[in-house]
Amino acid sequence: MTDSKIYDELNRQLIQNKIGITAAELHGFLTGILAGGNHDESWRVLVQDMLNDGQKIAEPLNKQIEKLYHSTKQQLIDEDFEFQLLLSEQDLFRQIDDLVGWVNHFLLGIGLVQPKLNRLKGDVGEAIYDLRQIVKLGYDEDEDQQELGFAFEEIKEYVRITAMLCFDEFNESDITPTLH
């Protein structure tokens, strides 16, 4: 299934279950939990709390969330840098809104797993600061679409790399070194 179909189906299920977030925001939240170093099944409780006030999530949405969690984890572990943000492929403005929502929920997820996130120094601390600035991004619909699209792609790539950097930082003990 393509990312576009996954996004659309997940959004449909979220709307059908009256859950007020987008597929991009859910993916950002799950990625934040993973990047923060969550190693147990507590991610399920965090997702239930955020999506459904602690109540069990209806099937088949729950299965889709589990599948997204595991595929995201695999992408983050993969040494080929296959990890991608799950964003709308519709118009540029929708993609920008999705990116901002993704980053906002990523920060929420990682903050739940890493409560001392504000005290981080170095590259990861700087990257978290940058993400907080990205959440404040806005745009004018009269802006040059080409320039805006170029800026969007650069920011999206920075966010993608930052998520992988955070995952590497907080999951070092899980990653076994490659022997040559």
Short mmCIF file of N, CA and C in Angstrom, two decimals, residues 4-167:
data_model
loop_
_atom_site.label_atom_id
_atom_site.label_comp_id
_atom_site.label_asym_id
_atom_site.label_seq_id
_atom_site.Cartn_x
_atom_site.Cartn_y
_atom_site.Cartn_z
N SER A 4 0.35 7.36 0.32
CA SER A 4 -0.86 8.15 0.08
C SER A 4 -2.11 7.36 0.49
N LYS A 5 -2.15 6.07 0.13
CA LYS A 5 -3.30 5.24 0.49
C LYS A 5 -3.34 4.99 2.00
N ILE A 6 -2.17 4.78 2.60
CA ILE A 6 -2.10 4.59 4.06
C ILE A 6 -2.62 5.85 4.76
N TYR A 7 -2.16 7.00 4.30
CA TYR A 7 -2.57 8.28 4.88
C TYR A 7 -4.08 8.45 4.76
N ASP A 8 -4.61 8.25 3.55
CA ASP A 8 -6.05 8.44 3.32
C ASP A 8 -6.89 7.48 4.14
N GLU A 9 -6.50 6.20 4.19
CA GLU A 9 -7.26 5.21 4.95
C GLU A 9 -7.21 5.50 6.45
N LEU A 10 -6.03 5.88 6.94
CA LEU A 10 -5.90 6.20 8.35
C LEU A 10 -6.74 7.44 8.70
N ASN A 11 -6.70 8.45 7.86
CA ASN A 11 -7.54 9.64 8.08
C ASN A 11 -9.01 9.28 8.10
N ARG A 12 -9.43 8.43 7.17
CA ARG A 12 -10.83 8.00 7.11
C ARG A 12 -11.23 7.31 8.41
N GLN A 13 -10.38 6.43 8.90
CA GLN A 13 -10.66 5.71 10.15
C GLN A 13 -10.69 6.67 11.35
N LEU A 14 -9.78 7.63 11.38
CA LEU A 14 -9.76 8.60 12.48
C LEU A 14 -11.05 9.42 12.49
N ILE A 15 -11.49 9.86 11.32
CA ILE A 15 -12.73 10.64 11.22
C ILE A 15 -13.93 9.77 11.59
N GLN A 16 -13.97 8.56 11.07
CA GLN A 16 -15.07 7.64 11.36
C GLN A 16 -15.19 7.36 12.85
N ASN A 17 -14.06 7.31 13.55
CA ASN A 17 -14.07 7.05 15.00
C ASN A 17 -14.13 8.33 15.82
N LYS A 18 -14.37 9.47 15.14
CA LYS A 18 -14.52 10.78 15.80
C LYS A 18 -13.30 11.15 16.64
N ILE A 19 -12.12 10.87 16.07
CA ILE A 19 -10.87 11.21 16.73
C ILE A 19 -10.31 12.43 16.02
N GLY A 20 -10.05 13.48 16.79
CA GLY A 20 -9.74 14.79 16.24
C GLY A 20 -8.30 15.06 15.87
N ILE A 21 -7.61 14.09 15.31
CA ILE A 21 -6.27 14.35 14.80
C ILE A 21 -6.17 13.76 13.39
N THR A 22 -5.13 14.20 12.68
CA THR A 22 -4.91 13.68 11.33
C THR A 22 -3.94 12.51 11.37
N ALA A 23 -3.84 11.82 10.26
CA ALA A 23 -2.88 10.73 10.13
C ALA A 23 -1.46 11.25 10.34
N ALA A 24 -1.18 12.45 9.83
CA ALA A 24 0.15 13.04 10.01
C ALA A 24 0.46 13.27 11.48
N GLU A 25 -0.51 13.80 12.22
CA GLU A 25 -0.31 14.05 13.65
C GLU A 25 -0.11 12.75 14.41
N LEU A 26 -0.89 11.73 14.07
CA LEU A 26 -0.73 10.42 14.71
C LEU A 26 0.66 9.86 14.43
N HIS A 27 1.10 9.94 13.18
CA HIS A 27 2.42 9.44 12.83
C HIS A 27 3.51 10.22 13.57
N GLY A 28 3.36 11.53 13.67
CA GLY A 28 4.32 12.33 14.44
C GLY A 28 4.37 11.91 15.89
N PHE A 29 3.22 11.65 16.49
CA PHE A 29 3.15 11.23 17.88
C PHE A 29 3.84 9.87 18.08
N LEU A 30 3.50 8.91 17.22
CA LEU A 30 4.12 7.59 17.32
C LEU A 30 5.63 7.68 17.11
N THR A 31 6.06 8.49 16.15
CA THR A 31 7.48 8.65 15.88
C THR A 31 8.18 9.27 17.08
N GLY A 32 7.53 10.24 17.72
CA GLY A 32 8.10 10.86 18.92
C GLY A 32 8.28 9.87 20.05
N ILE A 33 7.28 9.01 20.25
CA ILE A 33 7.38 7.98 21.28
C ILE A 33 8.56 7.05 20.99
N LEU A 34 8.66 6.63 19.75
CA LEU A 34 9.77 5.75 19.34
C LEU A 34 11.11 6.46 19.45
N ALA A 35 11.19 7.68 18.96
CA ALA A 35 12.44 8.43 18.98
C ALA A 35 12.89 8.71 20.41
N GLY A 36 11.93 8.83 21.31
CA GLY A 36 12.25 9.08 22.71
C GLY A 36 12.80 7.88 23.44
N GLY A 37 12.74 6.72 22.83
CA GLY A 37 13.33 5.53 23.44
C GLY A 37 12.35 4.61 24.13
N ASN A 38 11.07 4.69 23.80
CA ASN A 38 10.11 3.77 24.40
C ASN A 38 10.42 2.34 23.96
N HIS A 39 10.54 1.43 24.94
CA HIS A 39 10.93 0.05 24.65
C HIS A 39 9.90 -0.98 25.08
N ASP A 40 8.77 -0.54 25.55
CA ASP A 40 7.79 -1.51 26.03
C ASP A 40 6.42 -1.21 25.42
N GLU A 41 5.43 -1.86 25.93
CA GLU A 41 4.07 -1.72 25.38
C GLU A 41 3.33 -0.50 25.91
N SER A 42 3.99 0.34 26.71
CA SER A 42 3.32 1.52 27.26
C SER A 42 2.91 2.52 26.17
N TRP A 43 3.46 2.38 24.98
CA TRP A 43 3.07 3.26 23.88
C TRP A 43 1.56 3.15 23.62
N ARG A 44 1.02 1.96 23.83
CA ARG A 44 -0.42 1.75 23.58
C ARG A 44 -1.27 2.63 24.51
N VAL A 45 -0.87 2.70 25.77
CA VAL A 45 -1.60 3.51 26.74
C VAL A 45 -1.48 4.99 26.38
N LEU A 46 -0.29 5.41 25.98
CA LEU A 46 -0.09 6.81 25.58
C LEU A 46 -1.00 7.16 24.39
N VAL A 47 -1.10 6.26 23.43
CA VAL A 47 -1.94 6.49 22.26
C VAL A 47 -3.42 6.51 22.66
N GLN A 48 -3.83 5.57 23.49
CA GLN A 48 -5.23 5.55 23.95
C GLN A 48 -5.56 6.83 24.70
N ASP A 49 -4.64 7.29 25.55
CA ASP A 49 -4.88 8.52 26.31
C ASP A 49 -5.03 9.72 25.38
N MET A 50 -4.15 9.80 24.39
CA MET A 50 -4.19 10.95 23.50
C MET A 50 -5.38 10.90 22.55
N LEU A 51 -5.66 9.75 21.99
CA LEU A 51 -6.69 9.65 20.96
C LEU A 51 -8.10 9.49 21.53
N ASN A 52 -8.22 8.78 22.63
CA ASN A 52 -9.55 8.33 23.03
C ASN A 52 -9.78 8.43 24.53
N ASP A 53 -9.18 9.42 25.16
CA ASP A 53 -9.36 9.65 26.61
C ASP A 53 -9.14 8.39 27.44
N GLY A 54 -8.16 7.58 27.05
CA GLY A 54 -7.82 6.38 27.81
C GLY A 54 -8.68 5.17 27.51
N GLN A 55 -9.67 5.35 26.65
CA GLN A 55 -10.55 4.23 26.31
C GLN A 55 -9.94 3.40 25.19
N LYS A 56 -10.34 2.14 25.13
CA LYS A 56 -9.86 1.26 24.08
C LYS A 56 -10.24 1.82 22.71
N ILE A 57 -9.34 1.67 21.76
CA ILE A 57 -9.57 2.16 20.40
C ILE A 57 -10.22 1.04 19.59
N ALA A 58 -11.26 1.40 18.87
CA ALA A 58 -12.04 0.42 18.10
C ALA A 58 -11.21 -0.20 16.99
N GLU A 59 -11.54 -1.45 16.67
CA GLU A 59 -10.94 -2.11 15.51
C GLU A 59 -11.72 -1.64 14.29
N PRO A 60 -11.22 -1.51 13.12
CA PRO A 60 -9.88 -1.86 12.67
C PRO A 60 -8.85 -0.74 12.84
N LEU A 61 -9.29 0.42 13.40
CA LEU A 61 -8.35 1.53 13.61
C LEU A 61 -7.18 1.09 14.49
N ASN A 62 -7.45 0.36 15.54
CA ASN A 62 -6.39 -0.10 16.43
C ASN A 62 -5.34 -0.91 15.67
N LYS A 63 -5.79 -1.78 14.78
CA LYS A 63 -4.86 -2.59 13.98
C LYS A 63 -4.02 -1.70 13.06
N GLN A 64 -4.64 -0.68 12.48
CA GLN A 64 -3.90 0.24 11.61
C GLN A 64 -2.84 0.99 12.40
N ILE A 65 -3.19 1.39 13.61
CA ILE A 65 -2.24 2.12 14.46
C ILE A 65 -1.07 1.21 14.82
N GLU A 66 -1.36 -0.04 15.19
CA GLU A 66 -0.29 -1.00 15.50
C GLU A 66 0.62 -1.21 14.30
N LYS A 67 0.03 -1.36 13.13
CA LYS A 67 0.81 -1.57 11.91
C LYS A 67 1.70 -0.35 11.63
N LEU A 68 1.14 0.85 11.79
CA LEU A 68 1.90 2.08 11.57
C LEU A 68 3.04 2.19 12.59
N TYR A 69 2.78 1.85 13.83
CA TYR A 69 3.81 1.89 14.88
C TYR A 69 4.97 0.97 14.50
N HIS A 70 4.66 -0.26 14.16
CA HIS A 70 5.71 -1.24 13.86
C HIS A 70 6.46 -0.91 12.57
N SER A 71 5.77 -0.42 11.55
CA SER A 71 6.46 -0.06 10.31
C SER A 71 7.34 1.17 10.52
N THR A 72 6.87 2.11 11.33
CA THR A 72 7.67 3.30 11.64
C THR A 72 8.92 2.90 12.42
N LYS A 73 8.75 2.01 13.39
CA LYS A 73 9.90 1.54 14.17
C LYS A 73 10.92 0.86 13.26
N GLN A 74 10.44 0.04 12.35
CA GLN A 74 11.35 -0.66 11.43
C GLN A 74 12.08 0.34 10.54
N GLN A 75 11.38 1.35 10.07
CA GLN A 75 12.02 2.36 9.23
C GLN A 75 13.09 3.13 10.01
N LEU A 76 12.83 3.42 11.28
CA LEU A 76 13.81 4.15 12.10
C LEU A 76 15.04 3.29 12.40
N ILE A 77 14.83 1.99 12.57
CA ILE A 77 15.95 1.08 12.85
C ILE A 77 16.78 0.83 11.59
N ASP A 78 16.12 0.83 10.45
CA ASP A 78 16.77 0.51 9.18
C ASP A 78 17.97 1.43 8.92
N GLU A 79 19.08 0.84 8.55
CA GLU A 79 20.31 1.60 8.30
C GLU A 79 20.32 2.26 6.93
N ASP A 80 19.29 2.04 6.12
CA ASP A 80 19.24 2.65 4.79
C ASP A 80 18.51 3.98 4.78
N PHE A 81 18.18 4.51 5.97
CA PHE A 81 17.52 5.80 6.10
C PHE A 81 16.20 5.86 5.33
N GLU A 82 15.41 4.79 5.43
CA GLU A 82 14.14 4.69 4.72
C GLU A 82 13.01 5.47 5.39
N PHE A 83 13.23 5.94 6.60
CA PHE A 83 12.17 6.63 7.33
C PHE A 83 11.66 7.84 6.56
N GLN A 84 10.33 7.95 6.46
CA GLN A 84 9.69 9.09 5.81
C GLN A 84 8.55 9.58 6.69
N LEU A 85 8.27 10.87 6.62
CA LEU A 85 7.13 11.43 7.33
C LEU A 85 5.86 11.06 6.57
N LEU A 86 4.81 10.75 7.30
CA LEU A 86 3.52 10.44 6.68
C LEU A 86 2.72 11.74 6.60
N LEU A 87 2.72 12.34 5.40
CA LEU A 87 2.04 13.60 5.18
C LEU A 87 1.10 13.48 3.98
N SER A 88 0.15 14.39 3.92
CA SER A 88 -0.76 14.44 2.78
C SER A 88 0.03 14.70 1.50
N GLU A 89 -0.47 14.17 0.41
CA GLU A 89 0.13 14.46 -0.89
C GLU A 89 -0.74 15.42 -1.68
N GLN A 90 -1.68 16.07 -0.99
CA GLN A 90 -2.56 17.04 -1.64
C GLN A 90 -1.81 18.34 -1.89
N ASP A 91 -2.50 19.44 -1.90
CA ASP A 91 -1.88 20.73 -2.21
C ASP A 91 -0.82 21.12 -1.18
N LEU A 92 0.04 22.04 -1.58
CA LEU A 92 1.17 22.46 -0.76
C LEU A 92 0.75 22.98 0.61
N PHE A 93 -0.33 23.74 0.67
CA PHE A 93 -0.77 24.31 1.94
C PHE A 93 -1.20 23.21 2.92
N ARG A 94 -1.86 22.19 2.41
CA ARG A 94 -2.25 21.05 3.25
C ARG A 94 -0.99 20.33 3.74
N GLN A 95 0.01 20.19 2.88
CA GLN A 95 1.26 19.53 3.27
C GLN A 95 1.97 20.33 4.36
N ILE A 96 1.98 21.65 4.23
CA ILE A 96 2.62 22.49 5.25
C ILE A 96 1.88 22.35 6.58
N ASP A 97 0.55 22.40 6.54
CA ASP A 97 -0.24 22.23 7.76
C ASP A 97 0.04 20.87 8.40
N ASP A 98 0.11 19.83 7.56
CA ASP A 98 0.41 18.49 8.06
C ASP A 98 1.80 18.44 8.70
N LEU A 99 2.77 19.08 8.08
CA LEU A 99 4.13 19.07 8.63
C LEU A 99 4.16 19.73 10.00
N VAL A 100 3.50 20.87 10.13
CA VAL A 100 3.46 21.56 11.42
C VAL A 100 2.77 20.69 12.46
N GLY A 101 1.65 20.05 12.09
CA GLY A 101 0.96 19.14 13.01
C GLY A 101 1.82 17.94 13.36
N TRP A 102 2.54 17.40 12.38
CA TRP A 102 3.43 16.25 12.61
C TRP A 102 4.49 16.62 13.64
N VAL A 103 5.13 17.78 13.44
CA VAL A 103 6.20 18.20 14.36
C VAL A 103 5.64 18.45 15.75
N ASN A 104 4.50 19.10 15.85
CA ASN A 104 3.89 19.38 17.14
C ASN A 104 3.61 18.08 17.91
N HIS A 105 3.08 17.09 17.23
CA HIS A 105 2.77 15.82 17.89
C HIS A 105 4.03 14.98 18.13
N PHE A 106 5.04 15.13 17.29
CA PHE A 106 6.33 14.48 17.54
C PHE A 106 6.89 15.00 18.87
N LEU A 107 6.86 16.32 19.05
CA LEU A 107 7.37 16.91 20.29
C LEU A 107 6.57 16.43 21.50
N LEU A 108 5.27 16.28 21.34
CA LEU A 108 4.44 15.75 22.42
C LEU A 108 4.85 14.32 22.75
N GLY A 109 4.99 13.48 21.74
CA GLY A 109 5.35 12.08 21.96
C GLY A 109 6.72 11.93 22.59
N ILE A 110 7.71 12.63 22.06
CA ILE A 110 9.06 12.49 22.60
C ILE A 110 9.14 13.09 24.01
N GLY A 111 8.37 14.15 24.24
CA GLY A 111 8.35 14.77 25.56
C GLY A 111 7.75 13.87 26.63
N LEU A 112 6.80 13.03 26.26
CA LEU A 112 6.22 12.09 27.22
C LEU A 112 7.21 11.00 27.62
N VAL A 113 8.06 10.62 26.68
CA VAL A 113 9.03 9.55 26.94
C VAL A 113 10.33 10.11 27.52
N GLN A 114 10.68 11.33 27.16
CA GLN A 114 11.89 12.00 27.63
C GLN A 114 11.50 13.29 28.36
N PRO A 115 11.07 13.19 29.62
CA PRO A 115 10.57 14.38 30.32
C PRO A 115 11.61 15.48 30.53
N LYS A 116 12.90 15.17 30.42
CA LYS A 116 13.94 16.19 30.60
C LYS A 116 14.44 16.73 29.26
N LEU A 117 13.59 16.69 28.27
CA LEU A 117 13.94 17.11 26.92
C LEU A 117 14.44 18.55 26.87
N ASN A 118 13.88 19.41 27.72
CA ASN A 118 14.27 20.83 27.73
C ASN A 118 15.71 21.04 28.16
N ARG A 119 16.28 20.08 28.84
CA ARG A 119 17.64 20.25 29.38
C ARG A 119 18.73 19.70 28.47
N LEU A 120 18.33 19.16 27.34
CA LEU A 120 19.31 18.57 26.43
C LEU A 120 20.21 19.63 25.82
N LYS A 121 21.47 19.28 25.68
CA LYS A 121 22.46 20.16 25.05
C LYS A 121 22.94 19.49 23.77
N GLY A 122 23.81 20.16 23.06
CA GLY A 122 24.42 19.58 21.87
C GLY A 122 23.47 19.54 20.69
N ASP A 123 23.78 18.66 19.75
CA ASP A 123 23.02 18.57 18.49
C ASP A 123 21.55 18.27 18.71
N VAL A 124 21.26 17.33 19.61
CA VAL A 124 19.86 16.96 19.83
C VAL A 124 19.10 18.10 20.49
N GLY A 125 19.70 18.75 21.46
CA GLY A 125 19.06 19.89 22.11
C GLY A 125 18.77 21.01 21.12
N GLU A 126 19.73 21.27 20.24
CA GLU A 126 19.56 22.29 19.20
C GLU A 126 18.45 21.89 18.22
N ALA A 127 18.43 20.62 17.85
CA ALA A 127 17.41 20.14 16.91
C ALA A 127 16.01 20.25 17.52
N ILE A 128 15.87 19.93 18.79
CA ILE A 128 14.57 20.05 19.47
C ILE A 128 14.14 21.52 19.49
N TYR A 129 15.08 22.41 19.76
CA TYR A 129 14.79 23.84 19.72
C TYR A 129 14.28 24.23 18.33
N ASP A 130 14.97 23.76 17.29
CA ASP A 130 14.57 24.06 15.92
C ASP A 130 13.15 23.56 15.63
N LEU A 131 12.83 22.35 16.11
CA LEU A 131 11.49 21.82 15.89
C LEU A 131 10.44 22.71 16.55
N ARG A 132 10.77 23.24 17.71
CA ARG A 132 9.82 24.14 18.38
C ARG A 132 9.60 25.41 17.56
N GLN A 133 10.60 25.83 16.84
CA GLN A 133 10.45 27.00 15.97
C GLN A 133 9.63 26.65 14.73
N ILE A 134 9.83 25.45 14.21
CA ILE A 134 9.09 25.00 13.02
C ILE A 134 7.59 24.96 13.29
N VAL A 135 7.21 24.61 14.51
CA VAL A 135 5.79 24.55 14.87
C VAL A 135 5.13 25.92 14.72
N LYS A 136 5.91 26.97 14.80
CA LYS A 136 5.38 28.33 14.69
C LYS A 136 5.29 28.82 13.25
N LEU A 137 5.68 27.96 12.31
CA LEU A 137 5.69 28.37 10.90
C LEU A 137 4.30 28.74 10.41
N GLY A 138 4.29 29.70 9.56
CA GLY A 138 3.06 30.10 8.89
C GLY A 138 3.38 30.40 7.44
N TYR A 139 2.37 30.73 6.68
CA TYR A 139 2.56 31.05 5.28
C TYR A 139 1.46 31.99 4.84
N ASP A 140 1.74 32.66 3.75
CA ASP A 140 0.76 33.54 3.11
C ASP A 140 0.38 32.87 1.80
N GLU A 141 -0.89 32.67 1.58
CA GLU A 141 -1.32 31.97 0.37
C GLU A 141 -0.97 32.72 -0.91
N ASP A 142 -0.55 33.98 -0.77
CA ASP A 142 -0.13 34.76 -1.94
C ASP A 142 1.36 34.61 -2.23
N GLU A 143 2.09 33.88 -1.37
CA GLU A 143 3.52 33.69 -1.57
C GLU A 143 3.79 32.92 -2.86
N ASP A 144 4.97 33.10 -3.38
CA ASP A 144 5.41 32.38 -4.57
C ASP A 144 5.38 30.88 -4.27
N GLN A 145 4.54 30.13 -4.99
CA GLN A 145 4.36 28.70 -4.75
C GLN A 145 5.67 27.92 -4.92
N GLN A 146 6.47 28.31 -5.88
CA GLN A 146 7.71 27.58 -6.13
C GLN A 146 8.68 27.77 -4.97
N GLU A 147 8.85 28.99 -4.50
CA GLU A 147 9.73 29.26 -3.36
C GLU A 147 9.21 28.58 -2.10
N LEU A 148 7.92 28.67 -1.89
CA LEU A 148 7.31 28.04 -0.73
C LEU A 148 7.48 26.52 -0.77
N GLY A 149 7.31 25.94 -1.95
CA GLY A 149 7.50 24.50 -2.11
C GLY A 149 8.93 24.08 -1.84
N PHE A 150 9.88 24.87 -2.31
CA PHE A 150 11.29 24.58 -2.07
C PHE A 150 11.61 24.64 -0.58
N ALA A 151 11.12 25.70 0.09
CA ALA A 151 11.35 25.84 1.54
C ALA A 151 10.70 24.68 2.30
N PHE A 152 9.49 24.31 1.88
CA PHE A 152 8.79 23.19 2.52
C PHE A 152 9.63 21.91 2.43
N GLU A 153 10.15 21.61 1.25
CA GLU A 153 10.94 20.38 1.06
C GLU A 153 12.19 20.38 1.93
N GLU A 154 12.84 21.52 2.06
CA GLU A 154 14.03 21.62 2.91
C GLU A 154 13.69 21.40 4.38
N ILE A 155 12.60 22.01 4.82
CA ILE A 155 12.19 21.87 6.22
C ILE A 155 11.75 20.44 6.49
N LYS A 156 11.00 19.86 5.56
CA LYS A 156 10.55 18.47 5.72
C LYS A 156 11.74 17.53 5.86
N GLU A 157 12.76 17.72 5.05
CA GLU A 157 13.96 16.89 5.13
C GLU A 157 14.69 17.10 6.46
N TYR A 158 14.75 18.33 6.93
CA TYR A 158 15.38 18.62 8.22
C TYR A 158 14.62 17.90 9.34
N VAL A 159 13.30 17.94 9.29
CA VAL A 159 12.48 17.27 10.31
C VAL A 159 12.72 15.76 10.26
N ARG A 160 12.77 15.20 9.07
CA ARG A 160 13.01 13.76 8.90
C ARG A 160 14.35 13.36 9.52
N ILE A 161 15.39 14.11 9.21
CA ILE A 161 16.73 13.83 9.74
C ILE A 161 16.76 14.01 11.26
N THR A 162 16.08 15.03 11.75
CA THR A 162 16.03 15.28 13.19
C THR A 162 15.34 14.13 13.92
N ALA A 163 14.27 13.60 13.36
CA ALA A 163 13.59 12.46 13.99
C ALA A 163 14.54 11.26 14.08
N MET A 164 15.30 11.02 13.02
CA MET A 164 16.26 9.91 13.04
C MET A 164 17.40 10.18 14.03
N LEU A 165 17.84 11.44 14.13
CA LEU A 165 18.88 11.82 15.09
C LEU A 165 18.41 11.55 16.52
N CYS A 166 17.19 11.95 16.81
CA CYS A 166 16.63 11.72 18.15
C CYS A 166 16.50 10.22 18.43
N PHE A 167 16.04 9.47 17.44
CA PHE A 167 15.92 8.02 17.61
C PHE A 167 17.30 7.42 17.94
#
